[in-house]
Short mmCIF file of C-alpha atoms in Angstrom, two decimals:
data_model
loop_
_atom_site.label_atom_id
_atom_site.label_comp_id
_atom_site.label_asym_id
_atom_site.label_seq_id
_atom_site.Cartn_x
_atom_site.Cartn_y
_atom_site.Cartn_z
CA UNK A 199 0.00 0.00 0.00
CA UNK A 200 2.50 2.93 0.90
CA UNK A 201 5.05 1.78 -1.72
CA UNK A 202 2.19 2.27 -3.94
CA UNK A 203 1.43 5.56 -2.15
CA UNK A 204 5.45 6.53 -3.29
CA UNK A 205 4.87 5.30 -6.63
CA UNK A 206 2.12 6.83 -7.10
CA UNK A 207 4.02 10.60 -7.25
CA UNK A 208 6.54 9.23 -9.91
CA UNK A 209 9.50 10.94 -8.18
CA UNK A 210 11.47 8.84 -6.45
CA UNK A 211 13.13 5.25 -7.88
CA UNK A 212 12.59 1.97 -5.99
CA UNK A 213 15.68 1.63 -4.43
CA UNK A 214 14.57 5.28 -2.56
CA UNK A 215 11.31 4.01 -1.60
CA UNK A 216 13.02 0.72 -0.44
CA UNK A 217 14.89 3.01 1.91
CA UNK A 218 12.40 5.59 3.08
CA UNK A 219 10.26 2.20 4.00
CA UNK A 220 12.53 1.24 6.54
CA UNK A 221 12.86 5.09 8.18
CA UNK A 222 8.82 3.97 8.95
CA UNK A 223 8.14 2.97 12.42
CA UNK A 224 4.57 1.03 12.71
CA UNK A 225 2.09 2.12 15.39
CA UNK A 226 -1.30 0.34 16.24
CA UNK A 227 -3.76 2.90 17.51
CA UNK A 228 -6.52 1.66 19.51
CA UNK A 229 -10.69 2.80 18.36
CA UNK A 230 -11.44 6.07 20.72
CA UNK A 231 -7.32 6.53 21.02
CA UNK A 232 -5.43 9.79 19.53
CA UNK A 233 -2.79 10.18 17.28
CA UNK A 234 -2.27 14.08 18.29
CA UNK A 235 -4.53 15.94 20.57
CA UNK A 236 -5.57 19.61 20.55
CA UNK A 237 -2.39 21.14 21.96
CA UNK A 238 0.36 19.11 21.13
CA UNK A 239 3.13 19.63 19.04
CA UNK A 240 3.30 17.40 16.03
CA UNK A 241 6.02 16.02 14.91
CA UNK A 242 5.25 13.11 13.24
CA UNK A 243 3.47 12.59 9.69
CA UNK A 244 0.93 8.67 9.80
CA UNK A 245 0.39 7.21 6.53
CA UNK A 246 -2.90 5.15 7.40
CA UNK A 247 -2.38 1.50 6.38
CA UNK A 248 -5.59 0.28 8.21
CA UNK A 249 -8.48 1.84 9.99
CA UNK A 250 -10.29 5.27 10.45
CA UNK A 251 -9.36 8.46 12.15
CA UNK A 252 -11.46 11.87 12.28
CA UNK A 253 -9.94 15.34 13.35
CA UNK A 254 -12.02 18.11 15.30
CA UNK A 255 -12.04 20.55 17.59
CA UNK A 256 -13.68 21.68 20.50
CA UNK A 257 -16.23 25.02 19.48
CA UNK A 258 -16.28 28.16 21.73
CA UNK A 259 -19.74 26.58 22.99
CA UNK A 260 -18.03 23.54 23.94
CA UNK A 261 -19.29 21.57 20.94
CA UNK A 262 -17.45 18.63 19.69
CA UNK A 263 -16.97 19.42 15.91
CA UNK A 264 -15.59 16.96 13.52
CA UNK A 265 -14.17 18.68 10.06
CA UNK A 266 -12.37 15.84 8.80
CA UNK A 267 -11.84 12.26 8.30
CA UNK A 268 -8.99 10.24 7.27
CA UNK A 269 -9.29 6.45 5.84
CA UNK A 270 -6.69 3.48 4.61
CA UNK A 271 -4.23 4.88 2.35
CA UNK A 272 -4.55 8.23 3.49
CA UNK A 273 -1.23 10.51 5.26
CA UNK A 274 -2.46 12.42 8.20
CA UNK A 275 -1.05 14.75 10.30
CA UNK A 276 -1.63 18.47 11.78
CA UNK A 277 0.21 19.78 9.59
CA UNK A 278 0.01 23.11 10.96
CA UNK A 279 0.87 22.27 13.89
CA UNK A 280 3.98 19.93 11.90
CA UNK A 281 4.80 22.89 9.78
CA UNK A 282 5.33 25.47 12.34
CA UNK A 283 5.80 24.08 15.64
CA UNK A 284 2.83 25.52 17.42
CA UNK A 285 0.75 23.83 19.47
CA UNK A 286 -1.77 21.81 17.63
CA UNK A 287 -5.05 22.90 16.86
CA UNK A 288 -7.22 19.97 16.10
CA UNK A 289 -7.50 15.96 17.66
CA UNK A 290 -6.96 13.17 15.69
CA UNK A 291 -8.76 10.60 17.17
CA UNK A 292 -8.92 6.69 15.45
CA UNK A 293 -13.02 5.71 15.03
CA UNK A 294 -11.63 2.00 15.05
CA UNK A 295 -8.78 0.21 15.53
CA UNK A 296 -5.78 1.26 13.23
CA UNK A 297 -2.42 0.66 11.75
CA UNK A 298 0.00 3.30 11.11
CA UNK A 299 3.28 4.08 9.80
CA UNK A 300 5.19 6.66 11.45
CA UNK A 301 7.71 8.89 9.79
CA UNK A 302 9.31 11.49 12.95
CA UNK A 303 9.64 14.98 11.54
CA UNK A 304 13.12 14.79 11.81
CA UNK A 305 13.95 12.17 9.42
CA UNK A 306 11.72 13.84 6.76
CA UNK A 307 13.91 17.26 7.57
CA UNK A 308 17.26 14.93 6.84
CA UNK A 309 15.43 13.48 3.70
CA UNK A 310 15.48 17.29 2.51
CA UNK A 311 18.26 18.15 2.71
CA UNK A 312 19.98 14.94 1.12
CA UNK A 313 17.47 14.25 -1.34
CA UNK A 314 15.93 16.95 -3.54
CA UNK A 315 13.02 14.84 -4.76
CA UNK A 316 11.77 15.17 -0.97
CA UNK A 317 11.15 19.12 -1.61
CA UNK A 318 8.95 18.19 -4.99
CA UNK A 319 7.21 15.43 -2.82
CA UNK A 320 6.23 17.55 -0.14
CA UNK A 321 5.07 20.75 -2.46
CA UNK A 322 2.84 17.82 -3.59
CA UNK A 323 1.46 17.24 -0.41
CA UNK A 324 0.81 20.58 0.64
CA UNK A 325 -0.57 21.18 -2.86
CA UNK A 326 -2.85 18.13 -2.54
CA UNK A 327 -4.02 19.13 1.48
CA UNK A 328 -5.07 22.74 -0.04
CA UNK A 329 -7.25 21.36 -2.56
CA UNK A 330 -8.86 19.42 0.47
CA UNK A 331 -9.36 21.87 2.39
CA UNK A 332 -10.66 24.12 -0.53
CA UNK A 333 -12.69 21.15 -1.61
CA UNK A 334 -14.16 21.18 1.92
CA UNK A 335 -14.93 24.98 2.02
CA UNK A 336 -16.97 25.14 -1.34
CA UNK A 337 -18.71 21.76 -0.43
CA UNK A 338 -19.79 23.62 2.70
CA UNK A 339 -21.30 27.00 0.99
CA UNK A 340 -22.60 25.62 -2.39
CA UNK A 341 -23.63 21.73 -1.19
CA UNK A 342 -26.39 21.06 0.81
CA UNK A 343 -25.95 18.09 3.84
CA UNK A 344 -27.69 15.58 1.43
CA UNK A 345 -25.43 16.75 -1.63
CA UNK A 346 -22.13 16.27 0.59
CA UNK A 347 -23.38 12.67 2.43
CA UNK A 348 -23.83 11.99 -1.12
CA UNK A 349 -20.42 12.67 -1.94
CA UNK A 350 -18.72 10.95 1.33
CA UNK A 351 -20.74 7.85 0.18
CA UNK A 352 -19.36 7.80 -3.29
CA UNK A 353 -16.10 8.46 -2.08
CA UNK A 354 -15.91 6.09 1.05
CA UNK A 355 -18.57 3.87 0.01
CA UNK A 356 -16.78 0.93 2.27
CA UNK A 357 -15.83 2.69 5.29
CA UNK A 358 -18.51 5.18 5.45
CA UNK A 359 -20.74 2.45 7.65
CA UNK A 360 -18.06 2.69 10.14
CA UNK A 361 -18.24 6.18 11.44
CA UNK A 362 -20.76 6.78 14.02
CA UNK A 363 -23.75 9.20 13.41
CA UNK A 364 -22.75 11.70 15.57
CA UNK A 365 -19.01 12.36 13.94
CA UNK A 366 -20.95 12.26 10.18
CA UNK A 367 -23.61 14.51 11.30
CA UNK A 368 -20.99 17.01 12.91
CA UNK A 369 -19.27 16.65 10.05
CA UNK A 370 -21.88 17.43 7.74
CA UNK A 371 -23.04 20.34 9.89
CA UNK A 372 -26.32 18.81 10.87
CA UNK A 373 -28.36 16.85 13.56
CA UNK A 374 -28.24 12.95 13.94
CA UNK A 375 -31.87 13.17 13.18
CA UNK A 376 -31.75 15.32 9.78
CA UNK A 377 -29.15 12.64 9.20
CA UNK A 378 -31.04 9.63 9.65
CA UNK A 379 -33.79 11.29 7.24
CA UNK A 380 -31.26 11.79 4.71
CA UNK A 381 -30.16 8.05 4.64
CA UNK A 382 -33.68 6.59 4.56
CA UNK A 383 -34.22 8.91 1.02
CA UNK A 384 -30.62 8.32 -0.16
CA UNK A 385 -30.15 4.44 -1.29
CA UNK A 386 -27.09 3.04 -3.56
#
């Protein structure tokens, strides 16, 4: 899966995948466990190889709000936090059990500066996380809740069963109930 992730960017030969595998450290995150909580400094990047993770924060009214989700396949990190060293402003909490492989923020730093394809890799990344989150932002003012469920579903259509009501209908920006209408008219 993550040599395919590597491959997948058509920068780096297999030989340099070969050895960026083995700077991975594996981590097995327990369901309702964190990978980085609100407040912490990040300095670690997770490529997902198994399971489910959702980031939120906590709202000025105390509301649990859940913007994103991460599945298999996926990297994940606060990457604000990762980027600049600040405290973290989101939790990253695993919806089941999971798999990861861990890559500490100062082995991707060496990878820089030995390895110029690492530059062109990570401009990729932070290329591909500001479409997301751009993504996110229009699906939120043009989409209605159905019109983005709709999209999750297509999208996730294996894992989406897996996230409890309350994190999709945070996520969606609506109440379980409006939710549960929303499935009952929606059908694949």
């Amino acid at each position: 899966m993550i040599q395919e992730y590597f491959q997948s960017f058509n920068l780096f030969s297999e030989n340099e995948i070969k050895e960026v595998l083995n700077l991975f450290e594996t981590r097995k995150i327990y369901k309702n466990d964190y990978f980085v909580r609100e407040g912490d400094h990040c300095k670690e990047i997770a490529f997902i190889e198994s399971g489910i993770f959702r980031s939120y924060y906590i709202s000025d009214e105390g509301k649990d709000m859940t913007y994103c989700f991460r599945f298999p396949n996926d990297l994940m990190a606060s990457y604000s936090s990762f980027i600049s060293g600040d405290p973290s402003m989101e939790t990253m909490q695993a919806i089941s059990d999971s798999n990861l492989l861990i890559l500490k923020k100062n082995k991707i730093e060496e990878l820089v500066r030995n390895r110029p394809n690492w530059t062109v890799f990570l401009k990729a990344i932070a290329e591909q996380e500001y479409m997301e989150l751009e993504k996110r932002f229009f699906q939120l003012q043009r989409n209605n809740a159905a019109q983005r469920y709709t999209a999750l579903l297509k999208n996730q259509p294996d894992y989406i069963q897996n996230i409890p009501l309350q994190y999709l209908a945070s996520y969606l920006g609506i109440t379980q109930r409006h939710l549960s209408r929303i499935r009952k008219e929606i059908s694949f």
